[in-house]
Coordinates of C-alpha atoms in Angstrom, one line a residue:
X180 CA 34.9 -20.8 -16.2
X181 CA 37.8 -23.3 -15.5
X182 CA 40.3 -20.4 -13.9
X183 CA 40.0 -19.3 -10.7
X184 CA 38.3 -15.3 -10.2
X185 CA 40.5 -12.7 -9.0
X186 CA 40.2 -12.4 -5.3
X187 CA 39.7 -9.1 -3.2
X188 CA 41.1 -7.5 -0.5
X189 CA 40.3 -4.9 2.1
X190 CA 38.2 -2.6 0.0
X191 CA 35.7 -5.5 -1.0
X192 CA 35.0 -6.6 2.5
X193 CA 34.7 -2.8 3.8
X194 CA 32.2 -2.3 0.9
X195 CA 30.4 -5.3 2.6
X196 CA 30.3 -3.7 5.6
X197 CA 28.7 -0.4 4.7
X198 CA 26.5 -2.4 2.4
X199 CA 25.2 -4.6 5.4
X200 CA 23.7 -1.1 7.2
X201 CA 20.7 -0.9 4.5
X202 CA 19.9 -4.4 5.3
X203 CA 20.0 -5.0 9.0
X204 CA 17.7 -1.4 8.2
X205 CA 15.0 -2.9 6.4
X206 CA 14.8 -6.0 8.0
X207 CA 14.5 -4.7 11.7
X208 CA 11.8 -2.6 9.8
X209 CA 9.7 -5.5 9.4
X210 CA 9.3 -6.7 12.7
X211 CA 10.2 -3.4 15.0
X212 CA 6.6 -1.8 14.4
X213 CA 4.6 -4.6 16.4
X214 CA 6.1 -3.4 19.5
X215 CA 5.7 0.1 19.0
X216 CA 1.7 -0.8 18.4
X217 CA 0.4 -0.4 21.7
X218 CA 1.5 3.4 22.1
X219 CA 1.2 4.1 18.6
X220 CA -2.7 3.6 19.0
X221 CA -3.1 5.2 22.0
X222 CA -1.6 8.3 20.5
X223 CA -3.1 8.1 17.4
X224 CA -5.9 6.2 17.9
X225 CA -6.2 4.3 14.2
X226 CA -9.1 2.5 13.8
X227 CA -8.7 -1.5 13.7
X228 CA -8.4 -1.1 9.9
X229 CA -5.7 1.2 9.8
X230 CA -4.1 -0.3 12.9
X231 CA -3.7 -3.0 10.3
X232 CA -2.8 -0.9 7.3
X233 CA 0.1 0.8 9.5
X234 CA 2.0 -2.5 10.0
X235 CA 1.4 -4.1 6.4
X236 CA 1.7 -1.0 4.2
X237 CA 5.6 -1.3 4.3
X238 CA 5.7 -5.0 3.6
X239 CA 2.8 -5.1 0.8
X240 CA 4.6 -2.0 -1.0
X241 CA 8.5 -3.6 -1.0
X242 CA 7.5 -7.0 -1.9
X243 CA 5.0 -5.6 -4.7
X244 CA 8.4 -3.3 -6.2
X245 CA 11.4 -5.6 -5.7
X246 CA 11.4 -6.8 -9.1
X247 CA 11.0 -3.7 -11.0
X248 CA 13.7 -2.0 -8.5
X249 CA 15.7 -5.0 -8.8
X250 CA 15.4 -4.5 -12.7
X251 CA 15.7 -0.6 -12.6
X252 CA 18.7 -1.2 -11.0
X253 CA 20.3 -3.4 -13.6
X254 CA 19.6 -0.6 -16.0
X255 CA 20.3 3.1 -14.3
X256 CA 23.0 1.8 -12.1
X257 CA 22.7 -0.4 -8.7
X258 CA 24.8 1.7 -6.6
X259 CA 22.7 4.8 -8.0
X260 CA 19.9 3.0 -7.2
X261 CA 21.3 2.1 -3.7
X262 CA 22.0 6.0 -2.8
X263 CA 18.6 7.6 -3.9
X264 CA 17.0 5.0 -1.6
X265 CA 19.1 5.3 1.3
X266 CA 18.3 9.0 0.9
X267 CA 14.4 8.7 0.2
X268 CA 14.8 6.2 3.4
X269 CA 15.7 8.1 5.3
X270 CA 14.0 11.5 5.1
X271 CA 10.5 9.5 4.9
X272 CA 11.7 7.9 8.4
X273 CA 11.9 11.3 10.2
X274 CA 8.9 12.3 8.2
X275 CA 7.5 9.1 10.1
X276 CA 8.4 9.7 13.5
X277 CA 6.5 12.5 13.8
X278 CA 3.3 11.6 12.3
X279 CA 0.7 13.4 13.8
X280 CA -2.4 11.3 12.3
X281 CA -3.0 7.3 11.3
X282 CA -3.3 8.2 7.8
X283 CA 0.5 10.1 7.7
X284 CA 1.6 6.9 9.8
X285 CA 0.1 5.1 6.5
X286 CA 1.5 6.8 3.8
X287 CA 5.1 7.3 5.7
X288 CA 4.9 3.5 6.1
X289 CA 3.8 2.8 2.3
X290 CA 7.0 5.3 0.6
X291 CA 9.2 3.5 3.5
X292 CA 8.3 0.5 1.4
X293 CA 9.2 1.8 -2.0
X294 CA 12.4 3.2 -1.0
X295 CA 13.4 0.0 0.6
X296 CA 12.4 -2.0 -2.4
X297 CA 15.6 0.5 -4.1
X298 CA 17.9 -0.7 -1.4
X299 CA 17.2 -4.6 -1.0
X300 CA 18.2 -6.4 -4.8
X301 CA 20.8 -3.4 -4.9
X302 CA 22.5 -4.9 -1.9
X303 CA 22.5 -8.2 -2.9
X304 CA 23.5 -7.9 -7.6
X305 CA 26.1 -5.3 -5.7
X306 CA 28.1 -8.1 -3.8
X307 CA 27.9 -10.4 -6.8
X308 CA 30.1 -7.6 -8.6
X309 CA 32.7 -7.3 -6.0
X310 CA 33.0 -10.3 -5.0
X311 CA 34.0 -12.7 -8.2
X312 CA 35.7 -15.4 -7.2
X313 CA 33.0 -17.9 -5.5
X314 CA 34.4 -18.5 -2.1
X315 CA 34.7 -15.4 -1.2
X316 CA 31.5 -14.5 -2.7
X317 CA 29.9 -17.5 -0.8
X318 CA 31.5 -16.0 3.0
X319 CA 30.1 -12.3 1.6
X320 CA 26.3 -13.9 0.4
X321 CA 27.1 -16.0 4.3
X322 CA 27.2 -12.4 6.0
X323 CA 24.4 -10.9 4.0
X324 CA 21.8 -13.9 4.6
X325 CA 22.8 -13.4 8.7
X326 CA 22.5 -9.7 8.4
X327 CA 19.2 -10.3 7.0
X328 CA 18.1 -12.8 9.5
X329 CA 19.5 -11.0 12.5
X330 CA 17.8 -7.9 11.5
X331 CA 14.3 -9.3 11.5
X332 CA 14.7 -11.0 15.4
X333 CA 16.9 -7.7 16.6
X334 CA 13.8 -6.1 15.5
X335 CA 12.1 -6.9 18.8
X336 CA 15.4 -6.3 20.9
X337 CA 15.7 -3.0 19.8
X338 CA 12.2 -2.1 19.7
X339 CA 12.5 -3.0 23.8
X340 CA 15.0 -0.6 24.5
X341 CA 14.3 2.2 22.3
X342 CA 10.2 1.9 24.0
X343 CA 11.4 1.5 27.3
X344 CA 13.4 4.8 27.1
X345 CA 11.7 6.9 24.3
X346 CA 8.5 7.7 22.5
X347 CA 7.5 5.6 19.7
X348 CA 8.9 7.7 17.3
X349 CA 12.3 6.3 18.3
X350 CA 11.9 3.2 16.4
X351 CA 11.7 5.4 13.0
X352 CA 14.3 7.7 13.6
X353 CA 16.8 5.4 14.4
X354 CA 17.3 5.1 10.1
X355 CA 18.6 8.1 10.2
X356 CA 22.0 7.5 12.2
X357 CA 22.4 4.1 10.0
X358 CA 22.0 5.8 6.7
X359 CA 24.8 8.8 7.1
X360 CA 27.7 6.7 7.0
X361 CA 25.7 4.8 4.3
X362 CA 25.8 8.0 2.0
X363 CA 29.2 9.1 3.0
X364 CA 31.0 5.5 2.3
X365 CA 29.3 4.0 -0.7
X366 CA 30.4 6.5 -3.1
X367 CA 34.1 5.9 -1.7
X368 CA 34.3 2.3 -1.5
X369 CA 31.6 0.4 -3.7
X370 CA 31.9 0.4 -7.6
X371 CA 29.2 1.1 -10.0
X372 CA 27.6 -1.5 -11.8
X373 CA 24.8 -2.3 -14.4
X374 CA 23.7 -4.3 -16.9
X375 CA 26.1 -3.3 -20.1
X376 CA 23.9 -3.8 -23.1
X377 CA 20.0 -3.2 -21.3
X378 CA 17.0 -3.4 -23.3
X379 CA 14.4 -0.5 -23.1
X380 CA 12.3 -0.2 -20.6
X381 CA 8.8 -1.6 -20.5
X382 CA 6.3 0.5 -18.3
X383 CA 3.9 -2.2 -19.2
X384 CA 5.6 -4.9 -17.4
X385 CA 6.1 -2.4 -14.5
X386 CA 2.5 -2.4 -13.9
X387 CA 1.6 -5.9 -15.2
X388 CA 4.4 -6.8 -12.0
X389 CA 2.7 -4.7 -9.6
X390 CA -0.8 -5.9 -11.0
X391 CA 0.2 -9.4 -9.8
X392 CA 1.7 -8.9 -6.4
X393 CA -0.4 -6.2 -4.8
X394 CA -3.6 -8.4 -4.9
X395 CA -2.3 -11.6 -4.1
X396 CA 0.0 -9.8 -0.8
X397 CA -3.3 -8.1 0.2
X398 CA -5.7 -11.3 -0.5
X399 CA -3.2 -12.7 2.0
X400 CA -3.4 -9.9 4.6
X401 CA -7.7 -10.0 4.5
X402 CA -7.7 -13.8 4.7
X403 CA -5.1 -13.6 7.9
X404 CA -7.8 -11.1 9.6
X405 CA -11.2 -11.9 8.3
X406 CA -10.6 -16.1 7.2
X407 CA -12.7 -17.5 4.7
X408 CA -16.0 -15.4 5.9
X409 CA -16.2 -13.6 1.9
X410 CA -15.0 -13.8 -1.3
X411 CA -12.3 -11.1 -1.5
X412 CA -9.3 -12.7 -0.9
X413 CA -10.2 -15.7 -3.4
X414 CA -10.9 -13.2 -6.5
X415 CA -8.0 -11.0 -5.7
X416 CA -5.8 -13.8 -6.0
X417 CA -7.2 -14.9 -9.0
X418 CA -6.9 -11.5 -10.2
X419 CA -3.1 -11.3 -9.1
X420 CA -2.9 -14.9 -11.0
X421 CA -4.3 -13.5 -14.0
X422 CA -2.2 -10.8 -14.4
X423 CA 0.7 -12.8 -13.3
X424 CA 0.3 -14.8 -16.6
X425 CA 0.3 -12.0 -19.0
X426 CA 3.3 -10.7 -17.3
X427 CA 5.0 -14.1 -18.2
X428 CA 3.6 -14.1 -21.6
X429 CA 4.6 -10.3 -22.2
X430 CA 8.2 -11.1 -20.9
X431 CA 8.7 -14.4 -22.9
X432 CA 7.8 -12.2 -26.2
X433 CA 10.2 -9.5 -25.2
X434 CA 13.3 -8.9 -26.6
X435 CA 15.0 -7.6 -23.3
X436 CA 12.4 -8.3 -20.6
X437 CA 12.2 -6.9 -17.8
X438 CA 12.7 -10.3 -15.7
X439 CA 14.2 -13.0 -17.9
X440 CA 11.7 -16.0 -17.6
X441 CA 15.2 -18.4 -18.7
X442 CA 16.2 -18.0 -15.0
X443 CA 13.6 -19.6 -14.2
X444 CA 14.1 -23.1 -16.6
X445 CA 17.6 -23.4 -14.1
X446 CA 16.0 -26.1 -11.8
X447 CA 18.8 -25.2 -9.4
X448 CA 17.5 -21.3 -9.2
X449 CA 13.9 -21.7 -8.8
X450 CA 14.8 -24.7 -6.3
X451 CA 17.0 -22.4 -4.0
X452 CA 13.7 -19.9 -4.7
X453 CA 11.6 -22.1 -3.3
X454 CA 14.1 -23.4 -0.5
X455 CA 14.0 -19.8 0.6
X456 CA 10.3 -19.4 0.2
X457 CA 9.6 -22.1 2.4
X458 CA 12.4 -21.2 5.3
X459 CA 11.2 -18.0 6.0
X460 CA 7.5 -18.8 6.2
X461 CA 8.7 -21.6 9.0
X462 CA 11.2 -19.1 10.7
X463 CA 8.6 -16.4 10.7
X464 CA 5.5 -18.3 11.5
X465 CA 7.6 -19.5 14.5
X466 CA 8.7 -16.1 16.2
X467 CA 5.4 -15.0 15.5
X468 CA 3.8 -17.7 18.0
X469 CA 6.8 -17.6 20.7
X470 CA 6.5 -14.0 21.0
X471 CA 3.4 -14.1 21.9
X472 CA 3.8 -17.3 24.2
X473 CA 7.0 -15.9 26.1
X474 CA 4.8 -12.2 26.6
X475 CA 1.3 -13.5 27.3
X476 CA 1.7 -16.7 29.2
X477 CA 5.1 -16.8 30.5
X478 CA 4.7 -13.3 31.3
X479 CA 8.1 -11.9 29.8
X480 CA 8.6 -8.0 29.0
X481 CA 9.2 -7.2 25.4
X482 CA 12.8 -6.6 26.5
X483 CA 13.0 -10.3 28.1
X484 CA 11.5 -12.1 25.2
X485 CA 13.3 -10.6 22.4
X486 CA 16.4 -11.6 24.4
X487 CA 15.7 -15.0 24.9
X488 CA 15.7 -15.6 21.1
X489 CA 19.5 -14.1 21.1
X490 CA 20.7 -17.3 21.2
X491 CA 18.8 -19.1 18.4
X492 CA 20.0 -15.8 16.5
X493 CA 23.9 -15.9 17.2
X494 CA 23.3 -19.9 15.8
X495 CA 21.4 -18.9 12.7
X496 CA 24.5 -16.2 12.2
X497 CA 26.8 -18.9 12.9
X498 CA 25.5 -21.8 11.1
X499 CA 25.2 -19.3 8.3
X500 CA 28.8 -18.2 8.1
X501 CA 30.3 -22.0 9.6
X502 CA 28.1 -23.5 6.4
X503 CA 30.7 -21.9 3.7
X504 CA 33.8 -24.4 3.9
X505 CA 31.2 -27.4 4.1
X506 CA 29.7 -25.8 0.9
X507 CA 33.0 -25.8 -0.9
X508 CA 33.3 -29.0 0.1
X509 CA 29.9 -31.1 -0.1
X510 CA 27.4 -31.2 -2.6
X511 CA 24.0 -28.5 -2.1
X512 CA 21.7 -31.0 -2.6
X513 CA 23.3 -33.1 0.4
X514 CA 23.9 -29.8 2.5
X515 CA 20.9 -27.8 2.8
X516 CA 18.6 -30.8 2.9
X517 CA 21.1 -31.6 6.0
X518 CA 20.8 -28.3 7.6
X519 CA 17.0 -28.5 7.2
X520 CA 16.9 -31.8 9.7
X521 CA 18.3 -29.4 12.6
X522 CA 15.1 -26.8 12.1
X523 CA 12.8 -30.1 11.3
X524 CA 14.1 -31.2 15.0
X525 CA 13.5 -27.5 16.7
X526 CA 9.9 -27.8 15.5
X527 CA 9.4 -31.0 16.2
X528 CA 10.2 -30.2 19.8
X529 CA 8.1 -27.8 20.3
X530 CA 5.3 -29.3 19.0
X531 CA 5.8 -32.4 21.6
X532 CA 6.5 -30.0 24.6
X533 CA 4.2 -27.3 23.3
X534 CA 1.7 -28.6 26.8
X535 CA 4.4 -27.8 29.1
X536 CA 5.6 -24.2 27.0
X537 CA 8.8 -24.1 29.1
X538 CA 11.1 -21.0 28.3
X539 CA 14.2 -23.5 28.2
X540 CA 12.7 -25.5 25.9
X541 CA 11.5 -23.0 23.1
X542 CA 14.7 -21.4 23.5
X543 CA 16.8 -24.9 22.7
X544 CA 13.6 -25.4 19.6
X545 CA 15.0 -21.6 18.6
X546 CA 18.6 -22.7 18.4
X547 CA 18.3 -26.1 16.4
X548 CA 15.5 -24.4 14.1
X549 CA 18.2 -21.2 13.5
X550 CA 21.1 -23.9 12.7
X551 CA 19.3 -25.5 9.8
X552 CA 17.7 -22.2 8.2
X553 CA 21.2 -20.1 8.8
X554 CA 23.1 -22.3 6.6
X555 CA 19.9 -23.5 4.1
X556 CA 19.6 -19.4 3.5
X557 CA 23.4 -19.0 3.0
X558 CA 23.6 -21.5 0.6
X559 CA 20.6 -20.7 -1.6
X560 CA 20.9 -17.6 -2.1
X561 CA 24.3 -17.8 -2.9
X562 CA 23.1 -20.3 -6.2
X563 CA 20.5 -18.0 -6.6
X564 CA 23.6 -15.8 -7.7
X565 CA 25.4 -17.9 -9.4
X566 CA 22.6 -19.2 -11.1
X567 CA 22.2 -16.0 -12.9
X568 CA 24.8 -13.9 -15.2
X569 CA 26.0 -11.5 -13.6
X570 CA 24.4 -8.6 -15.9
X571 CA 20.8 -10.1 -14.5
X572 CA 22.1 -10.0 -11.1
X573 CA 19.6 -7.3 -9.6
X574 CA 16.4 -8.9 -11.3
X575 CA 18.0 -12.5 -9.7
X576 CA 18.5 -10.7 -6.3
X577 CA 15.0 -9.7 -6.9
X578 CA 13.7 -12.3 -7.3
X579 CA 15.4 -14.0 -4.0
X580 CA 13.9 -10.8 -2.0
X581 CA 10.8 -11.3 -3.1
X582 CA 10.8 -14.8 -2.0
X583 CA 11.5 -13.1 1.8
X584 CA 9.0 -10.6 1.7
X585 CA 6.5 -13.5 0.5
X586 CA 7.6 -15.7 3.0
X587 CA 7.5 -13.2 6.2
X588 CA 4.0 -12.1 5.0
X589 CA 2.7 -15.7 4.3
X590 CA 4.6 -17.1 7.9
X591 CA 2.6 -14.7 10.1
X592 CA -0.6 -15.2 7.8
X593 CA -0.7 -19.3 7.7
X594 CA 1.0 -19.8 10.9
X595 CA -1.1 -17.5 12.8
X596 CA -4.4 -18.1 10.7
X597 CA -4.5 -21.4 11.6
X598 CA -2.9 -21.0 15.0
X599 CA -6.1 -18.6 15.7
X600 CA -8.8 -21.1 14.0
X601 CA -7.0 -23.4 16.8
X602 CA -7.3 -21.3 19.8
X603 CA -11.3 -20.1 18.8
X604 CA -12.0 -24.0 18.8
X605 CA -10.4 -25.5 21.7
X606 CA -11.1 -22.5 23.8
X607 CA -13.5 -23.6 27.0
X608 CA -14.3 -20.5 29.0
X609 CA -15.1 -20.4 32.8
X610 CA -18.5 -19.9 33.9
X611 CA -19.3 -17.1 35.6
X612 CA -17.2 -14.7 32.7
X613 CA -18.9 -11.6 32.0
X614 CA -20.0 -11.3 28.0
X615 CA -17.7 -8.5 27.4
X616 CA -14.7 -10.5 28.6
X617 CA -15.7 -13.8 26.7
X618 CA -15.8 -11.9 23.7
X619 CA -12.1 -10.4 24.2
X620 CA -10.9 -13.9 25.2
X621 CA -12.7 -15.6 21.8
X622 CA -10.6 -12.8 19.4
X623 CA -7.1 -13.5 20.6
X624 CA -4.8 -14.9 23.7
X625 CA -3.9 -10.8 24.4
X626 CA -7.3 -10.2 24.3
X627 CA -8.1 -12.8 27.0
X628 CA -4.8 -11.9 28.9
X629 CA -6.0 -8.4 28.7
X630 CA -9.6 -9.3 29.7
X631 CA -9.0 -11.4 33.1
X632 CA -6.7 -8.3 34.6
X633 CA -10.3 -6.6 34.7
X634 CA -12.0 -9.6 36.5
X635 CA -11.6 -10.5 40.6
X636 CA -8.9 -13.3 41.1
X637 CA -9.3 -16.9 40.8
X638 CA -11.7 -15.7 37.7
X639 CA -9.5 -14.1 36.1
X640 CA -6.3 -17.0 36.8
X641 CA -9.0 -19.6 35.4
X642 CA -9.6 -17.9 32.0
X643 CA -5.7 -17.4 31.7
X644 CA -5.2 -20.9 31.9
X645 CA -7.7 -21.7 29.9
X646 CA -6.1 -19.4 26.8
X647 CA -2.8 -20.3 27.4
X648 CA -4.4 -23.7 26.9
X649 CA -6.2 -23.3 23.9
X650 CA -3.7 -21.5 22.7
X651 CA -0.7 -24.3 23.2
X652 CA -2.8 -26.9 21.7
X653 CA -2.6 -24.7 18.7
X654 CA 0.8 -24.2 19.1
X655 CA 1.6 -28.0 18.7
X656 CA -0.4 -28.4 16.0
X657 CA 0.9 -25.4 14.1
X658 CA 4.7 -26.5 14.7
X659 CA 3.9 -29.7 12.8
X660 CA 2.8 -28.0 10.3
X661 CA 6.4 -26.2 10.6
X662 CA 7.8 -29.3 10.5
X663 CA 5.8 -30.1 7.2
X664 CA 7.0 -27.0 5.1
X665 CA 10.4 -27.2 5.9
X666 CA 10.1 -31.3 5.0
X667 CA 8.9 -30.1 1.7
X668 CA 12.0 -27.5 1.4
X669 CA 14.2 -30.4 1.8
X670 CA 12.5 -32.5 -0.3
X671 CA 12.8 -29.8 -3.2
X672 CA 16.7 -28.9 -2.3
X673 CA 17.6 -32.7 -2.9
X674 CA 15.7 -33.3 -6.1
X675 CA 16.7 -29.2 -7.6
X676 CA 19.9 -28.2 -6.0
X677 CA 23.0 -28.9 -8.0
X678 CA 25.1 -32.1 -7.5
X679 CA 28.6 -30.7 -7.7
X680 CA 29.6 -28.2 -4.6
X681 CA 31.7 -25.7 -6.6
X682 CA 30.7 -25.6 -10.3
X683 CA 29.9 -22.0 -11.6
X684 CA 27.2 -21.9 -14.5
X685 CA 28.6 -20.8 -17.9
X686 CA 27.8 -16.7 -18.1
X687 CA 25.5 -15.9 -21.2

């Protein structure tokens, strides 16, 4: 493609507007619920096991459908696509709000999932029909990857107001004021768009997809909350593996598959994949510890801590959007390993001060860690895009959320596995604790916060510091291991990521 694609005006960045609402929506989604926990379950009162099920039925169900949504979409229409899950969206959200048992909570939270699975890859294959010539298309993808990111750490933010003032239902219903403009604007401003000659479709890859993702995602989940203790999570991820290989089999023998195994022979797609993969597992496992460490041993309200990671936000957003005229510019394979360095920095930081834990310093780590995964994520995904023609453009998209989903599921589950293997270890309780407290302190740092308000001062001051100092030893060692995935992300953006800054693959 030598000439240069038509540019767009007004219209195009108003449709990227209204198209940013679904995704700042499902990715607050992801991270709202944690604080809503504590009064959901005194309402409620879910057992442990569906305590669980309530937070991880909405990420286990989207990541599990992206593909086949992403596909769907290709076929029946994205914007179509777009519209019916805005609308399912939203009505299960206000069906959600007022749950009146754990096991509605559940099911809201699992139909939640497959109506955002409808609205994530159509987001994405949508702005890679508007928006044809590549810089532009770069600033839109720029936007997108800082909606996305921004939507996961507002998730706290706004899940701190909205408690502080309202019931917990509050953090459901506030869909439903996003996703009224949503229907009202994307019929008027975004196109239609689809794949023009689609194959049929293949129920049998449907279920071979979903027969791969849903054990592996769960075989995660068990081995975050039980560790290594049985079996289960092995066999189920043999299982998923299994299954995952007759889906790859099935689609390479397919005349239209359903996702187009060629993709993945681009070494510069499933290296931006993979780039993606890695960033969110560091990004995620990262809030997922500093939350905890700003609430539990710093003592901040939810409100406080979710705004001291504002300002490693507004960086990620601004590395993400500055990245686009140094990606015109400069080579991927010199940029995003480049970025990376800056969030290779913020975890080396932390793991050097994690002794001391002060708030100035995690919230420095937070900024230089959002620089280099703000501008790693814009460019990516963008070649994730381009790698692709543009009739495959939801199954690509797809492919890129599902790499998200993955990565926020595996960031909580291999950060905080190992971070909790840490703590249990190197935890040394004062004498003198009564059983039922040392038990509480051995599960988890809130457990043993919780536990030494119960017990007569300086008891209960010596088994917080004792936690807080189990639990930043396993901090430092679990931000080198940070350090070490996002290494590896580098390592993989140099040796996969294209050479030239601004060539567009040849469209088959």
């Amino acid at each position: 493609m030598g000439h240069e694609a038509p540019r767009v005006g007004w219209r195009g960045w108003a449709a990227l507007v209204v198209l940013m609402l679904p995704v700042l929506l499902v990715s607050v989604d992801n991270t709202v619920l944690s604080f809503a926990l504590p009064q959901i379950a005194l309402d409620l009162e879910p057992t442990a096991t569906q305590q669980l099920w309530i937070v991880d039925a909405y990420p286990l169900v989207l990541a599990s459908l992206l593909v086949t949504m992403g596909t769907l979409g290709d076929r029946f229409g994205r914007r179509r696509m777009l519209l019916i899950g805005a609308t399912g969206f939203g009505l299960v959200s206000a069906l959600a709000a007022f749950a009146p048992s754990a096991e509605w909570l559940i099911a809201a939270r699992a139909a939640l999932g497959v109506f955002g699975a409808m609205l994530m890859p159509s987001t994405l294959s949508l702005l890679r029909t508007i928006f044809r010539n590549r810089d532009q298309r770069r600033m839109a993808i720029a936007v997108w990857a800082a909606g996305f990111s921004a939507g996961a750490a507002l998730g706290p933010v706004v899940g701190g107001l909205l408690l502080e003032h309202f019931a917990w239902g509050a953090v459901f219903l506030m869909a439903v004021p996003v996703l009224v403009p949503l229907l009202i604007l994307v019929p008027i401003l975004v196109p239609e768009s689809r794949d023009p000659n689609p194959g049929r479709f293949d129920p049998v890859s449907v279920a071979l997809s979903l027969a791969t993702m849903v054990p592996i995602v769960y075989a995660i989940k068990e081995f975050a909350v039980h560790g290594a203790e049985n079996a289960t999570p092995l066999v189920l991820v043999l299982a998923g593996l299994g299954f995952g290989v007759l889906f790859v089999r099935r689609q390479n023998r397919l005349e239209t598959p359903m996702l187009d195994m060629a993709l993945f022979r681009r070494w510069s797609f499933t290296g931006s994949v993979l780039v993606n993969l890695l960033s969110v597992i560091a990004l995620v496992g990262f809030l997922y510890f500093v939350a905890q460490h700003l609430q539990l041993i710093l003592g901040l309200s939810p409100m406080q801590a979710g705004l001291a990671l504002v300002p490693g936000l507004a960086m990620m957003i601004v590395a993400g959007i500055g990245v686009v005229p140094i990606a015109k510019r400069v080579a991927p394979r010199v940029v995003v390993p480049a970025a990376l360095v800056f969030s290779i920095v913020g975890y080396v930081l932390v793991a050097v001060t994690a002794s001391t834990g002060s708030l100035a310093l995690l919230v420095v780590a937070f900024v230089s860690l959002g620089i280099g995964i703000g501008a790693a994520e814009t460019v990516s995904n963008e070649l994730i895009l381009a790698s692709a023609p543009s009739s495959k453009a939801g199954a690509a998209s797809a492919v890129s959320e599902t790499a998200y989903e993955l990565g926020a599921v595996l960031g909580t589950t291999i950060m905080g596995g190992i971070l909790a293997a840490f703590y249990a270890t190197h935890l040394v309780l004062p004498a003198g604790l009564p059983a039922s407290a040392a038990a509480a302190a051995r599960e988890t740092l809130g457990g043993a916060v919780a536990a030494s308000h119960e017990l007569p001062e300086p008891l209960g001051q010596a088994l917080r510091d004792a936690a807080a100092h189990a639990f930043d030893a396993g901090v430092g060692v679990t931000a080198l291991i940070g350090a070490g995935l996002i290494v590896v992300a580098a390592v993989i953006a140099a040796l996969t990521l294209g050479g030239r800054p601004n060539r567009v693959p040849a469209e088959h």
